[in-house]
Coordinates of C-alpha atoms in Angstrom, one line a residue:
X1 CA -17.1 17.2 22.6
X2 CA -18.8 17.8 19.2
X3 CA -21.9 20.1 19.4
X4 CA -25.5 18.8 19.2
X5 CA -25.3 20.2 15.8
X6 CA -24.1 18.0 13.2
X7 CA -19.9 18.8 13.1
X8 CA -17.6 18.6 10.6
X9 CA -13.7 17.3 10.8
X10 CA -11.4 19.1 8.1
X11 CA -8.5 17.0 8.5
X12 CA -5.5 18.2 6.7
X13 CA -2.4 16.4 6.2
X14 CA 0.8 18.0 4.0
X15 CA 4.1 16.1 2.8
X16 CA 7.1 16.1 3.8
X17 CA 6.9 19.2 6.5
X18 CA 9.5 20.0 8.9
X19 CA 8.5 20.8 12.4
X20 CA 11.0 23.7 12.6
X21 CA 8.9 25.4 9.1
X22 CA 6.3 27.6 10.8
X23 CA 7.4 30.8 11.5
X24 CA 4.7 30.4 14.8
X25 CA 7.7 28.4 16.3
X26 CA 9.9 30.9 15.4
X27 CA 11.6 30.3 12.3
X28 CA 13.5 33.3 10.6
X29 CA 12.6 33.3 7.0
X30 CA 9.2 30.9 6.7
X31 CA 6.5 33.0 6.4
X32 CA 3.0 30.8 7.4
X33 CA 0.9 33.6 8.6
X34 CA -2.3 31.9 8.4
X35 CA -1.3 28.6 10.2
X36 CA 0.1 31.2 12.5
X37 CA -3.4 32.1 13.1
X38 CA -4.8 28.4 13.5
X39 CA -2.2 28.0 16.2
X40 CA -3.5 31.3 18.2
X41 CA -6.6 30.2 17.9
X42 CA -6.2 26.6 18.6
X43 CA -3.2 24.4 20.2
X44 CA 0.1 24.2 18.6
X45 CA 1.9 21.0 19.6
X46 CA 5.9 21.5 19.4
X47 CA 6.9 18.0 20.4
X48 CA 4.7 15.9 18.3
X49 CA 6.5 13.0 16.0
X50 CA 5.6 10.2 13.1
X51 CA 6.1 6.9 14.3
X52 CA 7.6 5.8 10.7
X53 CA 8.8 6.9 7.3
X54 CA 8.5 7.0 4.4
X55 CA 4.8 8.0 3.4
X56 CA 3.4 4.9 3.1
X57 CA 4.2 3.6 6.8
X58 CA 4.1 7.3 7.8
X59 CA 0.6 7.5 6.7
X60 CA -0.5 3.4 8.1
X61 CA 0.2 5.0 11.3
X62 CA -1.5 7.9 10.9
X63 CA -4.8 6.4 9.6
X64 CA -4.6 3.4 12.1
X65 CA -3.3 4.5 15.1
X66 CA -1.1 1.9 15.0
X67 CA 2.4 1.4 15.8
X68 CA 4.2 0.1 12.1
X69 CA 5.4 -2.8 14.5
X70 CA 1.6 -4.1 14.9
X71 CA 0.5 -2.9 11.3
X72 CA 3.4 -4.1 9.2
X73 CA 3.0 -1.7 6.6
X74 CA 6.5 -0.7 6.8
X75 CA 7.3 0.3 2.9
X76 CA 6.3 2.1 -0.1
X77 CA 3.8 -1.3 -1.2
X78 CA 3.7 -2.9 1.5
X79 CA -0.1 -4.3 1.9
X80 CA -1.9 -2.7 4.8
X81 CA -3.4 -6.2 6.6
X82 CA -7.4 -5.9 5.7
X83 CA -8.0 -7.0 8.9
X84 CA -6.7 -3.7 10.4
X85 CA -9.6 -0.9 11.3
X86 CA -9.0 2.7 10.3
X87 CA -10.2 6.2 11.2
X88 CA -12.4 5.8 7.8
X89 CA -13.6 2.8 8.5
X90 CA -14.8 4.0 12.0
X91 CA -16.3 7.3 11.4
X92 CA -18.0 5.8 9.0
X93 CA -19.8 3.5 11.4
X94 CA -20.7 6.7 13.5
X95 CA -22.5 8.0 10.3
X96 CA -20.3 10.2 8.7
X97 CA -19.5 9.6 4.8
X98 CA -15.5 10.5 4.8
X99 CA -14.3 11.3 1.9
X100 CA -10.3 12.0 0.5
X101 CA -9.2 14.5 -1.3
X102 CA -5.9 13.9 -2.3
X103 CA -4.4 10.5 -1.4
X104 CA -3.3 7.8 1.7
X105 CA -0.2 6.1 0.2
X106 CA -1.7 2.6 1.7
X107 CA -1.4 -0.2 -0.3
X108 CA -4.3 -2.6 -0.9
X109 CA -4.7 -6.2 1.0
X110 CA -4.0 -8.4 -2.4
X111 CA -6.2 -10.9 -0.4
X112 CA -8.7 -9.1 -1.5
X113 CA -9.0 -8.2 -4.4
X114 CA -8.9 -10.9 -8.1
X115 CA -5.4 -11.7 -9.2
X116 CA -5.6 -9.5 -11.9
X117 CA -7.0 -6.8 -10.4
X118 CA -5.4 -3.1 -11.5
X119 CA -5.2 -1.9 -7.4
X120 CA -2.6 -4.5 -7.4
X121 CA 0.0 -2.5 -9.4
X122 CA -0.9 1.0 -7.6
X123 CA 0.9 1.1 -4.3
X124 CA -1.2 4.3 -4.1
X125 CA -4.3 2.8 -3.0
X126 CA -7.5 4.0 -1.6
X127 CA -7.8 3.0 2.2
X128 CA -10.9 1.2 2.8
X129 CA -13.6 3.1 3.8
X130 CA -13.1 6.3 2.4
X131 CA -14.5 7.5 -0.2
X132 CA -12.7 8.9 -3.3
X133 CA -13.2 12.8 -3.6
X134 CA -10.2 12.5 -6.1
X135 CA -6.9 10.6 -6.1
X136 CA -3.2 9.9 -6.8
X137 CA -1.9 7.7 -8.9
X138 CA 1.2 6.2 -8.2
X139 CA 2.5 10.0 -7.0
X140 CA 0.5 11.9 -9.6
X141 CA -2.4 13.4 -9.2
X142 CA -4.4 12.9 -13.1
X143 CA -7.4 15.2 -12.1
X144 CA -5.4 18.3 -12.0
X145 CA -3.1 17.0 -14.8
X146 CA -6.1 17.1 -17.2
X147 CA -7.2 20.1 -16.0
X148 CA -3.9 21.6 -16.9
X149 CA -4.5 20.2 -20.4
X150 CA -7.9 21.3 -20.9
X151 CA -6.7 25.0 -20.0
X152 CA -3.9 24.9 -22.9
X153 CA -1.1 23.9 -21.0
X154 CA 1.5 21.6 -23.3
X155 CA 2.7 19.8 -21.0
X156 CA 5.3 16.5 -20.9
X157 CA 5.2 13.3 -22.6
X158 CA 5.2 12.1 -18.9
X159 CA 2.8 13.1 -16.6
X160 CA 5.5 13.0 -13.2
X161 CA 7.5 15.9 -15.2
X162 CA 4.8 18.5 -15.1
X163 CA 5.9 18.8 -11.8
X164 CA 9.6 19.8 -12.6
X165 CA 11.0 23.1 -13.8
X166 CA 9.5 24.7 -17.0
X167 CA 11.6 23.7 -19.7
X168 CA 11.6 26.7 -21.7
X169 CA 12.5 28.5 -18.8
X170 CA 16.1 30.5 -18.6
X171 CA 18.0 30.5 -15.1
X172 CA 19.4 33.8 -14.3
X173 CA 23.3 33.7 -13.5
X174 CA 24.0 32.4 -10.3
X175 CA 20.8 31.0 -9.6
X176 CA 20.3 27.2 -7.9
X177 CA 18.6 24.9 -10.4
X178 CA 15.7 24.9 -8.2
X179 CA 14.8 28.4 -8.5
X180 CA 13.6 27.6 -12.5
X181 CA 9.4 28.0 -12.1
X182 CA 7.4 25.8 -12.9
X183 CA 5.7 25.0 -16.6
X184 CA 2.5 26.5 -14.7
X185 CA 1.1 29.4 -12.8
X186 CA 0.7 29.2 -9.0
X187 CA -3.4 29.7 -9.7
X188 CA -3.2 26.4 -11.6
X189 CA -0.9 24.3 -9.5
X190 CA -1.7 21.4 -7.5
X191 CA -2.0 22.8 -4.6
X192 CA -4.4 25.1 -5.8
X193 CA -6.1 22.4 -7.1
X194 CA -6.5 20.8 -3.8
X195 CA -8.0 23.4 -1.9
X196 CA -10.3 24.0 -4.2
X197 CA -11.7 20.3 -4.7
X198 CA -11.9 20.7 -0.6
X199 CA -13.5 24.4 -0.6
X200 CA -16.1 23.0 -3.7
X201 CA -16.8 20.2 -1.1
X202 CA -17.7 22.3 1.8
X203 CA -19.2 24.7 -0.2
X204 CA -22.2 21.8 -1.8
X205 CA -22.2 20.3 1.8
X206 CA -22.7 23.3 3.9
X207 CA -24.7 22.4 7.0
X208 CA -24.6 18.6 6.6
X209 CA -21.9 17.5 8.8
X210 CA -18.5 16.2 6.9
X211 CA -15.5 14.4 7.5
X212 CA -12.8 15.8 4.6
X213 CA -9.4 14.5 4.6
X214 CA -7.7 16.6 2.9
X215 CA -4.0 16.2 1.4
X216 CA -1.4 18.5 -0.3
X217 CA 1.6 17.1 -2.0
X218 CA 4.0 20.2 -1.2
X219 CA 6.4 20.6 0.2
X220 CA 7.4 17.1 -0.9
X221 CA 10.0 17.5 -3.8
X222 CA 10.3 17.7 -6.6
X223 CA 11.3 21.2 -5.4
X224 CA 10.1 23.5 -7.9
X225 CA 7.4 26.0 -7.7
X226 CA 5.3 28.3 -9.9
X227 CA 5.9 31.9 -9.5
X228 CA 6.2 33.5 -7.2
X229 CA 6.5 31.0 -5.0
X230 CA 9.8 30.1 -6.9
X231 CA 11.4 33.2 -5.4
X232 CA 10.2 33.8 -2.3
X233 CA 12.6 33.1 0.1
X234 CA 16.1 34.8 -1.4
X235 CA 18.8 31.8 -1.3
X236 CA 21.4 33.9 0.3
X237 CA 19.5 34.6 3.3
X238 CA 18.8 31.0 4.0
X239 CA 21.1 29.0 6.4
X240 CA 23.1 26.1 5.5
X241 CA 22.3 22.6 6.6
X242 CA 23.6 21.4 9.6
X243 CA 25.9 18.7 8.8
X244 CA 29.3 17.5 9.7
X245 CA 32.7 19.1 8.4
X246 CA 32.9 16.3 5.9
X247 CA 30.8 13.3 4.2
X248 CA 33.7 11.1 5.8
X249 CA 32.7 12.3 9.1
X250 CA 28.8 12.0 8.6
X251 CA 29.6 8.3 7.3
X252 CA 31.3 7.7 10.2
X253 CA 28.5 7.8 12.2
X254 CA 27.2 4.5 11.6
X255 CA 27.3 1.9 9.2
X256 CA 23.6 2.3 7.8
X257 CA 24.7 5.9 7.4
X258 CA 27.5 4.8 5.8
X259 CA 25.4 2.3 3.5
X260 CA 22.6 5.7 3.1
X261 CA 24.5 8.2 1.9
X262 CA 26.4 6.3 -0.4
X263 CA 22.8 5.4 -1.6
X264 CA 21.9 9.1 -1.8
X265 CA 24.7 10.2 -3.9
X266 CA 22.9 8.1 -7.1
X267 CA 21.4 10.9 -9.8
X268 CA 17.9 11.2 -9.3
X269 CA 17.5 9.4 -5.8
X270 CA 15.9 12.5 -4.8
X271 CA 12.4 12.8 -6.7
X272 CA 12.8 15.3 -9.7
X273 CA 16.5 16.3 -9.3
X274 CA 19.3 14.5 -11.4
X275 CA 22.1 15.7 -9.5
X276 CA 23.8 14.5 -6.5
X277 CA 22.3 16.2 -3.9
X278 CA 25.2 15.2 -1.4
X279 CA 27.7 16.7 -3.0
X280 CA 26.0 20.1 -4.0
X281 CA 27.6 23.7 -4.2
X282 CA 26.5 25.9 -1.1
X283 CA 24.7 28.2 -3.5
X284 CA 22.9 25.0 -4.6
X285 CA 21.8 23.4 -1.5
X286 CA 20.7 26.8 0.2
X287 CA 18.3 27.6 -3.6
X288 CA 16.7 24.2 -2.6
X289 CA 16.0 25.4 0.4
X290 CA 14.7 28.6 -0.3
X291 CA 12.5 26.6 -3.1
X292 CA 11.3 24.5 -0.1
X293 CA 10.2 27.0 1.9
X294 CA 8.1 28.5 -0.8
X295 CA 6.1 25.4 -1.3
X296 CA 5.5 25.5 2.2
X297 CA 4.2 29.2 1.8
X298 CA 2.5 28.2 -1.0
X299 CA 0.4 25.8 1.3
X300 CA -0.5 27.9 4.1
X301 CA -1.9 30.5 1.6
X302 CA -4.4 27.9 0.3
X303 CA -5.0 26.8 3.9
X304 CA -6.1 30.2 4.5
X305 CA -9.0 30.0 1.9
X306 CA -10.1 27.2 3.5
X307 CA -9.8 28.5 7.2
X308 CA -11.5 31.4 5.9
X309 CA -14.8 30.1 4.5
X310 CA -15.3 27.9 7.8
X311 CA -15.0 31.7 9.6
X312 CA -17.3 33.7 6.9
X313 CA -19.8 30.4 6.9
X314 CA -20.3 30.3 10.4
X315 CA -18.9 26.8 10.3
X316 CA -16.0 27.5 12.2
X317 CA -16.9 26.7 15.6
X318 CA -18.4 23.7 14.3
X319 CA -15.7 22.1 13.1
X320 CA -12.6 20.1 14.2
X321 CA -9.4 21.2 12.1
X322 CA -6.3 19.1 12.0
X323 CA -3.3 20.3 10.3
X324 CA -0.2 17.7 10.2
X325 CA 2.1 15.6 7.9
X326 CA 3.0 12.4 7.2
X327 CA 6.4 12.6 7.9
X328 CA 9.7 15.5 8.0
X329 CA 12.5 16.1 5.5
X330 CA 16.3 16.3 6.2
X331 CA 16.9 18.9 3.5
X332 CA 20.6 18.4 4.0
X333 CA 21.0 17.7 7.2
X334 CA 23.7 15.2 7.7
X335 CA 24.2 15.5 3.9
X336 CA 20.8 14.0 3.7
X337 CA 17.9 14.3 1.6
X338 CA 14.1 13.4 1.9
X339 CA 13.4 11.1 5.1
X340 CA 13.9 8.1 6.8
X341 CA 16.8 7.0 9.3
X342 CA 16.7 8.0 12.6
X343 CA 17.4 11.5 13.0
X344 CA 14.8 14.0 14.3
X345 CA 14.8 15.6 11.0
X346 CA 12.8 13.2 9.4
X347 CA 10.5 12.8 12.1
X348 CA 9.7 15.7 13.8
X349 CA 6.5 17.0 12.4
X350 CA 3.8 20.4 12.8
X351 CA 0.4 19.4 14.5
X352 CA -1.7 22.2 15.0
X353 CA -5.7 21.4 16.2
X354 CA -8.8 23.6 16.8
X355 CA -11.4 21.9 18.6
X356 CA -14.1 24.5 18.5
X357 CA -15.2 23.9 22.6
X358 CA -11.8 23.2 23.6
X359 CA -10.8 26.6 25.4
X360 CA -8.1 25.4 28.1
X361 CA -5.1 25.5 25.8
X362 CA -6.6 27.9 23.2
X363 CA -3.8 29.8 22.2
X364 CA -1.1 27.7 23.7
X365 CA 2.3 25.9 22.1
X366 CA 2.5 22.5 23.9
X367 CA 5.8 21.0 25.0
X368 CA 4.1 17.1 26.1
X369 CA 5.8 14.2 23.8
X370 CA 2.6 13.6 21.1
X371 CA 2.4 10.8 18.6
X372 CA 0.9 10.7 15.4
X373 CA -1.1 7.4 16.0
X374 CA -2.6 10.1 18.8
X375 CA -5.1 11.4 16.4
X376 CA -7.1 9.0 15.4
X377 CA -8.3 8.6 19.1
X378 CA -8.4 12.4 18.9
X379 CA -10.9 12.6 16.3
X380 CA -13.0 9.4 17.7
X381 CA -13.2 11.2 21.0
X382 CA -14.1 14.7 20.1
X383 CA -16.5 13.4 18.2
X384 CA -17.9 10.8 20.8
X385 CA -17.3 7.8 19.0
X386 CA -15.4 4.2 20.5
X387 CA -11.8 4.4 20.5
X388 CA -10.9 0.8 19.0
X389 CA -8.5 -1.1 21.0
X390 CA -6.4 -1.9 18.3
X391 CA -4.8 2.3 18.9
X392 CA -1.1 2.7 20.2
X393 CA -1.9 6.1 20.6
X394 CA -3.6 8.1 23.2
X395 CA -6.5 10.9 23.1
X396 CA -5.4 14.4 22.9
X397 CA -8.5 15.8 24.1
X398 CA -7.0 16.5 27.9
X399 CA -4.6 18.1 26.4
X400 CA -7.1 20.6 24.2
X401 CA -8.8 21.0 27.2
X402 CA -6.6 22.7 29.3
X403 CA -5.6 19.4 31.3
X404 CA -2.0 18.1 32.6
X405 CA -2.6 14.4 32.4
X406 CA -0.6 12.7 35.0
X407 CA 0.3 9.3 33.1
X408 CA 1.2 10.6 29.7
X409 CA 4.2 9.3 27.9
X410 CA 7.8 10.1 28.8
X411 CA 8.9 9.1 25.1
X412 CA 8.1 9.0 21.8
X413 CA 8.4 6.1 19.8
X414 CA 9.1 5.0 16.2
X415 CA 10.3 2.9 13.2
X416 CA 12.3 2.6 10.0
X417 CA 12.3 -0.3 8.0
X418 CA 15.4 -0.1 5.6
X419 CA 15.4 -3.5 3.9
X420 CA 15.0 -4.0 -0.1
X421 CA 12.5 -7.0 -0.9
X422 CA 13.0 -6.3 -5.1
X423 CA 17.4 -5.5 -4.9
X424 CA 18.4 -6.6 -1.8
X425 CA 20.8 -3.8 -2.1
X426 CA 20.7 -2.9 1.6
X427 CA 20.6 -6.6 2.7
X428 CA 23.8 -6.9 0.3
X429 CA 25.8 -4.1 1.4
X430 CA 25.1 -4.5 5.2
X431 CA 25.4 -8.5 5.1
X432 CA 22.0 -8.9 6.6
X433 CA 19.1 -10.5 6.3
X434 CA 15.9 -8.8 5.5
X435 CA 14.3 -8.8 8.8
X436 CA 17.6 -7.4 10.4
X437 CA 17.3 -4.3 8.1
X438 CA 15.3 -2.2 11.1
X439 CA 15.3 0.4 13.7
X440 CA 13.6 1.9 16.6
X441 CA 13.9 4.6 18.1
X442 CA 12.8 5.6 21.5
X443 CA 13.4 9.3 22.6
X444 CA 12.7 11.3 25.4
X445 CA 12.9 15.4 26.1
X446 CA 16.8 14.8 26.5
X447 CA 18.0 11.2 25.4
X448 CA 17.5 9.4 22.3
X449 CA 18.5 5.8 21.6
X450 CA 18.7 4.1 18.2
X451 CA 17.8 0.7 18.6
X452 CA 19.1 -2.0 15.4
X453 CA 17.8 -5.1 15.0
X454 CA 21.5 -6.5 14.0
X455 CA 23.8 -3.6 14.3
X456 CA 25.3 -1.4 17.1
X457 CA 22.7 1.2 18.7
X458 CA 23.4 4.7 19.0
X459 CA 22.7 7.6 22.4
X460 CA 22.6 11.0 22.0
X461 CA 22.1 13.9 24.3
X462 CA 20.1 16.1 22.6
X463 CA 20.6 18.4 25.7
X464 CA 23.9 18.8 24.3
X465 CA 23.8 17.8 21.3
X466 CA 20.7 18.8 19.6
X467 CA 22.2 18.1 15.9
X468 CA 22.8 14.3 17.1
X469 CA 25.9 14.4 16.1
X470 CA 27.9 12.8 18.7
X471 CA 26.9 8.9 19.8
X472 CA 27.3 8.3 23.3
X473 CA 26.6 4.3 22.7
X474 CA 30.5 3.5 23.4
X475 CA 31.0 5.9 26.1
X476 CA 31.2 4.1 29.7
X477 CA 29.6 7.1 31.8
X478 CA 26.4 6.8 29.6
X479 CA 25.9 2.8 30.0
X480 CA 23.2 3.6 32.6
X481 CA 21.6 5.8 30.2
X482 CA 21.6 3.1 27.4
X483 CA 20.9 -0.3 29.4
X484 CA 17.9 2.1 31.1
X485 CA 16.9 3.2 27.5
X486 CA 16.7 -0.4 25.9
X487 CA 14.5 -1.2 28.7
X488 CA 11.8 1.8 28.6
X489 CA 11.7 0.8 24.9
X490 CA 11.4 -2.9 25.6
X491 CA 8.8 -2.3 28.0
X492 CA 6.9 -0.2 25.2
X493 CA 7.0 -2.8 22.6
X494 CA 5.8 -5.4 24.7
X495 CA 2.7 -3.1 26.4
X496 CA 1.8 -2.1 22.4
X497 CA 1.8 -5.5 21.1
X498 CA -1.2 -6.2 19.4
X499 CA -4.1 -6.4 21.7
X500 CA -7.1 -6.4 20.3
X501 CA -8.6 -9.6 21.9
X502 CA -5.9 -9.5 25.0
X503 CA -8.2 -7.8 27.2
X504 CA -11.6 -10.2 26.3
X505 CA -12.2 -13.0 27.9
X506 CA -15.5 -15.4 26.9
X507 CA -17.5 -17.1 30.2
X508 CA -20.5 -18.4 30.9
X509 CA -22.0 -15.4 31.9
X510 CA -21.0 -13.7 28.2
X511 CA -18.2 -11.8 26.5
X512 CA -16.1 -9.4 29.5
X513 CA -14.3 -6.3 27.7
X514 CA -15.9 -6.9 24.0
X515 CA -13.5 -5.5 21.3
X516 CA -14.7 -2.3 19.6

């Protein structure tokens, strides 16, 4: 679908994003008024999920199109097989140079690499094929922390706490911890720095065709921002998280939850904040909030410079824009914090796309069940390249084009992998083995089931229960529902098992159905 002129792709992936934060979709305090304007003048889809947390598997998926089940990534350092192909990897064959700005969370095959080799100790990696704009390191992004020091900034011994509160800052009286600013101005943070590695990019490569992928830390925590981001969102006005009437109750849900929250309650398990963010004040939990939101604020505002040039270039309707995340964030929900588990929370993510000849749904908010492994066969398609066969996922194209395709997906499907390789800890408390710590999840428009590898499932109702907060697993009326549910997500596994080569067959008149 790409014009005969050469196209760009700006594809733009945040952290850590609930699907409910865009005030397109209705929510009553974030403001995201230029994503807002993406949306009218693109497709917003409202049902689109991750197939895994945390960021590492989140983002495997993503750059695959694979389900974690076929790429195995499934932690924070897990290698990503080398064998695998990637959206890099096959852009690049159609003559585009991609390049990242920002960072893929992918951890390099050590096959291939020297034993000593310094990738080895990054989990951080660069994803083969890409090339590096700039990059993280081990969740900190170096380039903007020396730019901080070469404009004057004294910043900490560590590099990880320049993104924390300013020090020297004083908290007003009855203010959450997380409304303390950061140590630097909102012109010099990170997000700001992102955008405008990306905007200095299409700026020296105007007319040349690119492929930018593009990705801002916020609103991952730690959740602090520079003013006046910081105070935004007034904590008062923000709702508490939905949760249960106690932590006994939440626990009660299931043992992992049990084992989770327990793990939660640690100081410092949540990036950048000492305290136990189970157990916080109201006043507390709804400042965190409030900082959240003002990250993701933050974000769309430097979206909008970038959105902007593509319209005052004339390189708008020439390129394909993405804008999604790697994964949600509970942000209390359940008690919880940050992601992972099974609870929509986590994985329930923004995708918002503008394919410049893609009228039919211009404009339009999508209810059909999309997957993230869905754009990578997206982007290979708009752009009239080979979808490999190694993808789980499925075109969106139709959908851009104002089609109702007839066999799309019922459910959406995805994966946690909870074990411990280094402390066991999980293993330990749950008495399992590390290949029982898993879960899938299979859910459709009303019924979600919860699939463990070694402990009872759970059913919900999200008709009505949309909080999940009542399992049905136990409940005789709803065995139908569960035996049908284990079955459609049976069925899935075994139709997405790897099939690269299952579909060629070698005779003597040559290769039939050659891999891509």
């Amino acid at each position: 679908m790409a014009t005969s002129s050469r196209p760009n792709v700006l594809f733009i992936s945040a952290d850590q994003w609930r699907a409910d934060c865009l005030s397109a979709v209705g929510h009553p305090l974030v403001k995201t008024p230029h994503l807002d304007r993406l949306a009218a003048e693109g497709t917003l889809f409202r049902n689109h999920f991750t197939q895994a947390a945390p960021c590492g598997p989140s983002r495997a998926s993503l750059l695959t199109g694979m389900y974690a089940m076929n790429h195995r990534s499934i932690l924070n350092g897990t290698p990503l097989d080398n064998r695998h192909t990637n959206i890099a990897r096959e852009v690049r064959k159609g003559g585009f140079d991609p390049i990242l700005y920002g960072y893929t969370d992918t951890s390099v095959d050590p096959r291939t690499v020297a034993a000593g080799d310094p990738a080895l100790r990054d989990y951080g990696g660069l994803l083969p094929g890409f090339r590096e704009g700039f990059r993280y390191d081990d969740e900190i992004c170096l380039p903007w922390i020396n730019q901080l020091r070469s404009k004057g900034y004294t910043l900490p011994w560590h590099p990880a706490q320049t993104y924390f509160a300013d020090p020297a800052a004083v908290l007003p009286a009855g203010k959450g911890h997380s409304y303390a600013p950061t140590l630097y101005r909102a012109e010099d943070s990170d997000t700001a720095y992102t955008a405008d590695r990306i905007l200095q990019h299409m700026q020296a490569h105007r007319g040349q065709g690119w492929f930018i992928h593009g990705v801002f830390l916020r609103p991952h925590p730690p959740l602090y921002a520079p003013e006046p981001f910081n105070r935004l969102y007034a904590a008062e006005q923000v709702a508490l998280p939905q949760r249960e009437s106690s932590l006994a109750e939440a626990k009660a849900q299931h043992p992992f939850l049990d084992y989770w929250l327990d793990v939660q309650q640690r100081p410092g398990y949540y990036f950048g904040h000492q305290h136990n963010v189970v157990s916080l004040p109201e006043a507390e939990l709804q400042q965190m909030r409030a900082t959240y939101y003002g990250l993701i604020t933050e974000v769309d505002l430097h979206l909008g410079r970038l959105f902007d040039y593509l319209r005052e270039t004339g390189e708008y309707d020439n390129t394909l824009i993405i804008f999604t995340v790697d994964h949600g964030e509970q942000l209390g929900d359940h008690y919880l914090w940050g992601k992972g588990g099974y609870f929509d929370a986590s994985y329930h993510i923004p995708l918002i796309i503008r394919a410049p000849e893609c009228r039919g749904a211009r404009g339009k908010q999508l209810s059909a069940l999309t997957e993230a492994v869905d754009l990578m066969p997206t982007m290979l398609d708009w752009l009239g390249l080979p979808v490999p066969a190694s993808c789980d996922g499925e075109s969106l194209l139709p959908w851009l084009q104002g089609a109702d395709p007839a066999q799309w997906r019922s459910e959406v499907f995805w994966e946690y992998d909870f074990r411990d390789p280094h402390t066991q800890q999980a293993e330990q408390r749950l008495g399992l083995n590390s290949n029982e710590c898993t879960l899938a999840v299979l859910r459709s428009e009303r019924y979600k089931y919860v699939h463990f590898t070694a402990m009872p499932p759970l059913l919900f109702d999200l008709l009505d229960d949309p909080g999940e907060f009542h399992n049905l697993a136990d409940n005789p009326q709803y065995l139908p529902i569960l035996l049908q549910m284990a079955q459609r997500m049976l069925s899935r596994r075994m139709a997405r098992a790897d099939r690269v080569l299952a579909n060629t067959l070698l005779t003597r008149q040559g290769v039939i159905n050659p891999p891509c």
